[in-house]
Amino acid sequence: MNNFESLGLSKKLLQAVESEGYTTPTPVQEQSIPPLLAGRDVLGVAQTGTGKTAAFALPVLQVMSRSIPQGKRYIRALILSPTRELAAQIGERFSAYSENLNLNHKVIFGGVNQNPQVRALQKGLDILVATPGRLLDLIGQRHIDLSRVEFFVLDEADRMLDMGFIRDINKVLKLLPKRRQNLLFSATMPSSIADLAGSFLNNAVMIDVSPKEITVDRIEQKIMFVRKADKRRLLVQIIKSQKVKCGIVFTRTKHGANRLVKQLDQSGISAAAIHGNKSQGARTKALAGFKAGRIPILVATDIASRGIDVDGITHVFNYDLPNEPESYVHRIGRTARAGRSGIAYGFCDNSESGYLVGIQQLIEAEITVDDSHDFHFPGAIPKPGQRPGKIKENKSQKKKKSFDNKKPRSGADKKPNQYKRRSNNNSRGGNNRKPREGNNRTSQGGNRSNRQNNRR
């Protein structure tokens, strides 16, 4: 198959696809659309930027448009998303694809007044795109009824679990009717996601768009060894010398993102931060300025960046190397979109060399070293035979690690899981990580705080 017509889409959806400028389906679209149109459950392993929103939105719209209920509309499709930005992005795609269809949708998330959302729900709608926190809030207020949902889509499932939403997901699943079609998309497939998939997918078609194949095409990757104290000056030097007009900088923490924005501003570089502690208004303003070109540099954390979908990003800076190799793939995948080329820099200090080892094992390639800068630090180069992961832990970190490794309380018996894949040495440690389900009062409180800080 090499065109959308061969996938079995209706004329109205083909017109919508053409209006959006799509000519050839991406691998995830080509593999997902036919089984979804045939009524099958689908488990998709694909990252942002692969066209996965269209992969589920188009077949959902087509099937729903075949039978329009009389009278007041009710929720027939539920799409659950981890972040506000990603939910809004999905809503925009549904608006574009359903322009010629008699279907309506609404996006709901936290951080904004709920009254307009409640009014839309009271009028009736066909498709609901939601973040877990606001969804459960409105369910608790009896504004939402999920008893007649026909399609359930869980998007970015790995981030859902990383953000502590596993209990919220299970609450939602209990409210859905047993007879429905399911789709789960995740950028990675650790054992926790395989367990989740096995709990509600039925004889699903599995689709795997390998991150390794996505990363290398048209992206020039460079690693720079530098002391941690020199990272800011190195970043400023590159941005100014290359006159970067559209770049994204990844930091490990929200505080680090805020601090870096202030430092860039002091150096005469306009930048904005986007992360879970920012208000919805501030995040929307930052994204709008970045997309419009008024803000050339966006500083983001991994979770918040999931909703960023901008084709013109030319530079990606891994200011802090990610401790999970797959996050590196997601980060650099922000550039070189829509047939363009891009460049991805990684700043590696002496505490991050183990992370670099893990990244290179995952992508099965050695990243080109650029030592032609003023801050080259040989002490950050990985040692021969070095293992992936963190270099060393202090005592408090070791205690925390042993505490986190306690097994969660066993729940109800699960179905035999046909979705688990063999682990390999190139996969991240997260493959053995269990979802944070609140093993004790401390972790429960932390998860609630995490959900409140990131409630979308």
XYZ file of C-alpha atoms in Angstrom:
456
model
C 0.000 0.000 0.000
C 1.313 3.451 -0.889
C -1.753 5.730 -0.783
C -4.671 6.479 1.526
C -7.297 5.195 -0.897
C -5.923 1.670 -0.563
C -6.496 1.810 3.216
C -10.267 1.840 2.762
C -11.022 5.400 3.867
C -14.226 7.121 2.763
C -14.304 9.910 0.187
C -14.942 12.577 2.805
C -11.951 11.478 4.860
C -9.804 11.245 1.752
C -10.744 14.856 1.033
C -9.734 15.810 4.564
C -6.430 13.975 4.201
C -5.752 15.749 0.918
C -6.608 19.122 2.463
C -4.029 18.474 5.165
C -1.393 17.816 2.509
C -0.967 14.118 3.251
C 0.075 12.084 0.218
C 1.507 8.819 1.513
C 0.511 7.075 4.755
C 3.222 6.642 7.354
C 4.069 3.100 8.513
C 1.954 3.402 11.649
C -1.009 4.670 9.607
C -0.623 1.956 7.004
C -0.531 -0.754 9.667
C -3.179 0.641 12.054
C -6.025 1.901 9.873
C -7.113 -1.391 8.192
C -7.420 -3.463 11.411
C -9.178 -0.610 13.199
C -11.673 -0.331 10.342
C -12.180 -4.088 10.664
C -13.079 -3.737 14.345
C -9.855 -5.120 15.847
C -8.087 -3.866 18.957
C -4.645 -2.420 18.238
C -1.492 -2.119 20.343
C 0.843 0.405 18.721
C 4.441 1.164 19.651
C 5.132 4.529 18.045
C 6.481 7.869 19.164
C 5.180 11.377 18.567
C 5.833 12.541 15.015
C 5.032 9.227 13.311
C 1.492 10.211 12.346
C -0.162 8.120 15.041
C -2.960 10.618 15.723
C -4.259 10.196 12.186
C -3.723 6.446 12.562
C -6.513 6.260 15.143
C -8.549 9.408 14.420
C -9.337 8.575 10.785
C -10.741 5.059 11.378
C -12.634 6.173 14.498
C -14.291 8.967 12.517
C -15.111 6.679 9.617
C -16.752 3.982 11.732
C -18.689 6.507 13.809
C -19.938 8.396 10.732
C -21.641 5.229 9.451
C -24.270 5.481 12.174
C -25.285 8.852 13.608
C -27.630 8.543 16.615
C -30.903 10.473 16.631
C -31.558 13.048 19.314
C -29.002 14.242 21.835
C -25.478 13.018 21.206
C -23.627 10.922 23.766
C -19.951 10.049 24.167
C -19.124 7.222 21.764
C -15.345 7.652 21.628
C -12.971 8.493 24.489
C -9.354 9.454 23.851
C -7.263 9.667 27.011
C -4.076 11.763 26.862
C -1.437 12.490 29.539
C -0.930 16.229 28.948
C -2.927 19.313 28.097
C -0.803 20.117 25.066
C -1.140 16.665 23.589
C -4.890 16.641 24.229
C -5.223 19.991 22.472
C -3.126 18.723 19.577
C -5.369 15.662 19.194
C -8.419 17.916 19.280
C -7.000 20.028 16.454
C -6.521 16.917 14.324
C -10.091 15.761 14.949
C -11.328 19.218 13.917
C -9.404 19.024 10.657
C -10.389 15.465 9.774
C -14.093 15.776 10.700
C -14.779 19.041 8.893
C -17.148 17.340 6.409
C -18.661 14.902 8.910
C -21.690 15.289 11.157
C -19.690 14.537 14.300
C -18.610 16.809 17.130
C -15.936 16.587 19.768
C -14.629 18.385 22.828
C -11.239 18.560 24.543
C -11.212 18.811 28.336
C -8.253 19.267 30.662
C -7.401 20.887 33.971
C -5.843 24.254 34.650
C -8.734 26.157 33.048
C -12.320 27.004 33.996
C -14.488 23.915 33.724
C -17.758 25.742 32.938
C -17.318 25.905 29.130
C -16.416 22.209 29.183
C -19.511 21.364 31.218
C -21.762 23.327 28.852
C -20.378 21.430 25.859
C -20.961 18.132 27.636
C -24.536 19.093 28.478
C -25.279 19.856 24.820
C -24.009 16.416 23.852
C -21.001 15.286 21.852
C -19.685 12.241 20.001
C -15.969 12.281 20.795
C -14.266 13.287 24.030
C -10.524 13.968 24.284
C -9.467 14.263 27.915
C -6.688 14.201 30.454
C -7.239 11.849 33.419
C -7.549 14.428 36.184
C -10.243 16.621 34.682
C -12.078 13.600 33.277
C -12.443 12.009 36.711
C -13.340 15.363 38.276
C -16.265 15.810 35.880
C -17.288 12.177 36.216
C -17.416 12.698 39.979
C -19.665 15.719 39.402
C -21.894 13.549 37.183
C -21.276 15.611 34.056
C -19.833 12.665 32.097
C -21.338 9.270 31.314
C -19.040 6.671 29.740
C -21.531 3.817 29.683
C -22.035 3.927 25.897
C -18.433 4.396 24.741
C -17.687 2.346 21.607
C -14.026 3.343 21.123
C -11.395 3.787 23.812
C -7.976 5.178 22.879
C -5.148 5.361 25.426
C -2.421 7.563 23.956
C 1.157 7.949 25.255
C 0.550 5.149 27.738
C 4.159 5.046 28.938
C 4.023 8.689 29.970
C 0.695 8.057 31.662
C 2.403 5.552 33.927
C 5.489 7.722 34.402
C 3.217 10.520 35.649
C 1.488 8.245 38.153
C -1.845 7.912 36.346
C -2.165 4.121 36.575
C -4.906 4.278 39.207
C -6.807 6.890 37.223
C -6.608 4.706 34.118
C -7.968 1.729 36.023
C -10.830 3.842 37.382
C -11.754 4.904 33.848
C -11.571 1.332 32.547
C -14.075 0.204 35.190
C -16.571 2.803 33.934
C -16.420 1.697 30.293
C -18.785 -0.892 28.790
C -17.327 -4.341 28.241
C -18.133 -4.337 24.528
C -15.937 -1.722 22.901
C -12.972 -1.370 20.562
C -9.630 -0.473 22.159
C -6.410 1.134 21.007
C -3.278 1.673 23.071
C -0.345 3.721 21.799
C 2.958 3.903 23.642
C 6.357 5.201 22.600
C 8.016 2.331 24.467
C 6.998 -1.128 25.658
C 8.268 -1.781 29.192
C 6.738 -4.637 31.147
C 4.342 -2.257 32.909
C 2.791 -1.263 29.577
C 2.609 -4.888 28.476
C 0.746 -5.671 31.701
C -1.636 -2.773 31.143
C -2.275 -3.807 27.541
C -2.989 -7.351 28.621
C -5.571 -6.133 31.132
C -7.992 -4.635 28.597
C -6.963 -5.328 24.973
C -8.636 -8.301 23.295
C -6.697 -10.283 20.693
C -5.018 -7.075 19.581
C -3.018 -6.494 16.424
C 0.471 -5.376 17.479
C 2.235 -2.645 15.516
C 5.828 -1.672 16.223
C 7.430 1.322 14.541
C 11.023 0.961 15.709
C 12.501 4.138 17.231
C 15.930 3.154 15.941
C 14.739 3.473 12.366
C 13.177 6.843 13.069
C 16.171 8.523 14.687
C 18.933 8.374 12.131
C 17.259 9.597 8.944
C 18.101 13.227 8.141
C 19.264 13.990 11.707
C 22.897 14.945 12.259
C 23.789 13.856 15.784
C 26.718 15.267 17.761
C 27.932 14.672 21.299
C 29.988 17.262 23.166
C 31.921 16.416 26.329
C 31.756 19.344 28.711
C 31.867 20.174 32.405
C 28.446 20.752 33.902
C 29.414 24.309 34.848
C 30.254 25.113 31.210
C 27.063 23.813 29.596
C 25.284 27.163 29.587
C 28.180 28.982 27.919
C 28.478 26.223 25.319
C 24.758 26.433 24.567
C 24.871 30.215 24.176
C 27.909 29.927 21.912
C 26.177 27.464 19.559
C 22.865 29.338 19.447
C 24.569 32.621 18.603
C 27.177 31.266 16.173
C 24.614 29.218 14.228
C 21.870 31.862 14.548
C 19.331 29.291 15.696
C 15.794 30.470 14.909
C 13.814 27.422 15.991
C 15.406 25.169 18.601
C 14.292 23.163 21.604
C 16.461 22.565 24.679
C 15.751 19.616 26.977
C 16.480 19.744 30.684
C 15.925 17.043 33.281
C 14.006 19.164 35.796
C 11.429 21.947 35.858
C 13.654 24.093 38.073
C 16.530 23.607 35.651
C 14.332 24.736 32.766
C 13.320 27.936 34.570
C 16.895 28.709 35.567
C 18.189 28.167 32.032
C 15.555 30.480 30.523
C 16.699 33.272 32.856
C 20.347 32.637 31.959
C 19.610 32.679 28.232
C 17.673 35.916 28.632
C 20.660 37.450 30.419
C 22.776 36.425 27.420
C 20.430 38.192 25.008
C 18.594 35.074 23.786
C 14.797 35.046 23.898
C 13.527 31.782 25.388
C 10.510 30.336 27.166
C 10.039 27.300 29.401
C 7.298 24.706 29.206
C 6.747 22.157 31.967
C 4.109 20.809 34.320
C 4.334 23.647 36.861
C 3.501 26.290 34.276
C -0.105 27.437 34.068
C -2.082 26.486 30.990
C -2.098 30.120 29.883
C 1.682 30.405 30.181
C 2.231 27.150 28.295
C -0.157 28.128 25.516
C 1.516 31.528 25.195
C 4.994 29.978 25.079
C 3.994 27.450 22.411
C 2.239 30.101 20.323
C 5.295 32.351 20.455
C 7.567 29.458 19.523
C 5.401 28.361 16.584
C 5.122 31.956 15.340
C 8.888 32.470 15.508
C 8.747 35.201 18.146
C 10.531 32.930 20.619
C 13.438 31.090 18.949
C 14.300 28.791 21.874
C 11.924 26.604 23.854
C 13.252 24.952 27.028
C 11.256 21.868 28.002
C 11.127 18.792 30.172
C 10.400 15.409 28.600
C 6.822 15.065 29.833
C 5.695 18.558 28.820
C 7.307 18.237 25.396
C 4.948 15.415 24.376
C 2.435 17.987 23.143
C 4.907 19.904 20.964
C 4.295 19.280 17.287
C 6.230 21.842 15.230
C 7.626 20.929 11.833
C 10.238 23.685 11.584
C 12.511 22.776 14.510
C 16.096 22.820 13.208
C 18.049 22.200 16.416
C 17.540 19.936 19.417
C 19.830 20.353 22.426
C 20.087 17.614 25.040
C 21.315 20.049 27.671
C 20.934 17.255 30.221
C 21.303 13.776 28.751
C 18.213 11.694 29.549
C 18.602 8.817 31.975
C 16.251 6.737 29.824
C 17.688 6.022 26.351
C 14.268 6.048 24.668
C 13.784 9.653 25.793
C 16.770 10.581 23.632
C 14.951 9.137 20.637
C 11.794 11.106 21.449
C 13.772 14.302 21.931
C 15.753 14.314 18.706
C 12.656 13.209 16.812
C 11.388 16.778 17.235
C 13.625 17.842 14.376
C 13.965 16.643 10.761
C 10.212 16.423 10.259
C 8.234 16.731 7.041
C 11.265 15.815 4.931
C 13.532 18.451 6.455
C 16.969 17.893 7.957
C 18.008 18.751 11.494
C 20.814 18.602 14.003
C 20.785 17.194 17.538
C 23.429 18.097 20.118
C 24.091 16.190 23.312
C 25.979 17.818 26.182
C 27.621 15.097 28.275
C 29.286 15.891 31.594
C 31.279 13.410 33.664
C 28.177 12.244 35.593
C 26.283 11.415 32.390
C 28.732 9.212 30.489
C 26.784 6.107 31.513
C 23.640 7.611 30.010
C 25.522 8.105 26.742
C 26.547 4.445 26.753
C 22.902 3.415 27.109
C 21.785 5.738 24.315
C 24.388 4.416 21.890
C 23.454 0.848 22.731
C 19.796 1.587 21.982
C 20.381 3.240 18.609
C 23.165 0.760 17.803
C 25.537 3.492 16.683
C 28.276 5.711 18.074
C 27.336 9.377 18.021
C 29.893 11.650 16.375
C 32.048 13.480 18.919
C 32.485 17.221 18.376
C 35.504 18.470 20.312
C 35.984 21.639 18.253
C 34.603 23.922 20.941
C 36.130 25.919 23.762
C 34.794 23.742 26.567
C 35.848 20.224 25.572
C 36.329 18.070 28.694
C 37.976 14.642 28.127
C 37.066 13.587 31.673
C 33.452 13.093 30.572
C 34.304 10.502 27.909
C 32.954 7.024 28.811
C 35.576 4.580 30.020
C 36.238 1.386 28.007
C 33.713 -1.263 28.982
C 31.600 1.198 30.942
C 28.062 0.052 31.625
C 24.979 2.119 30.833
C 23.276 4.051 33.589
C 24.122 6.439 36.353
C 27.767 6.767 37.351
C 27.371 6.667 41.106
C 24.749 7.115 43.795
C 24.964 8.754 47.167
C 23.550 7.063 50.244
C 20.140 8.700 50.068
C 19.743 7.668 46.439
C 20.662 4.076 47.250
C 18.057 3.970 50.007
C 15.437 5.379 47.682
C 16.300 2.871 45.004
C 15.914 -0.103 47.329
C 12.611 1.310 48.568
C 11.258 1.766 45.032
C 12.180 -1.779 44.123
C 9.625 -3.208 46.515
C 6.965 -5.089 44.613
C 3.519 -3.457 44.512
C 0.629 -5.190 46.169
C -0.833 -7.846 43.987
C -4.167 -6.968 42.398
C -6.806 -9.073 40.762
C -5.747 -11.961 38.594
C -4.658 -10.761 35.166
C -5.214 -12.264 31.774
C -2.373 -14.208 30.212
C -0.345 -11.489 28.561
C 0.463 -12.104 24.919
C 1.943 -8.637 24.524
C 5.102 -9.036 26.610
C 8.272 -8.896 24.599
C 11.637 -10.326 25.481
C 13.886 -7.809 27.143
C 17.329 -7.173 25.740
C 20.446 -5.480 26.911
C 19.772 -2.466 24.739
C 16.479 -1.536 26.363
C 16.120 0.913 29.181
C 15.900 0.047 32.804
C 12.264 1.086 32.647
C 11.451 -2.307 31.099
C 11.734 -3.781 34.570
C 10.100 -0.872 36.303
C 6.662 -1.206 37.811
C 4.054 1.563 37.631
C 3.789 3.782 40.643
C 0.665 2.501 42.293
C 1.226 3.929 45.758
C 2.774 1.113 47.808
C 2.597 3.215 50.970
C 1.345 6.515 52.250
C 4.426 8.413 51.131
C 4.243 7.249 47.526
C 0.492 7.782 47.413
C 0.907 11.365 48.486
C 3.677 11.858 45.967
C 1.525 10.530 43.169
C -1.352 12.796 44.123
C 1.003 15.764 44.183
C 2.450 14.719 40.850
C -1.009 14.475 39.299
C -1.986 17.865 40.702
C 1.170 19.501 39.381
C 0.703 17.930 35.984
C -3.094 17.777 35.876
C -4.031 18.510 32.339
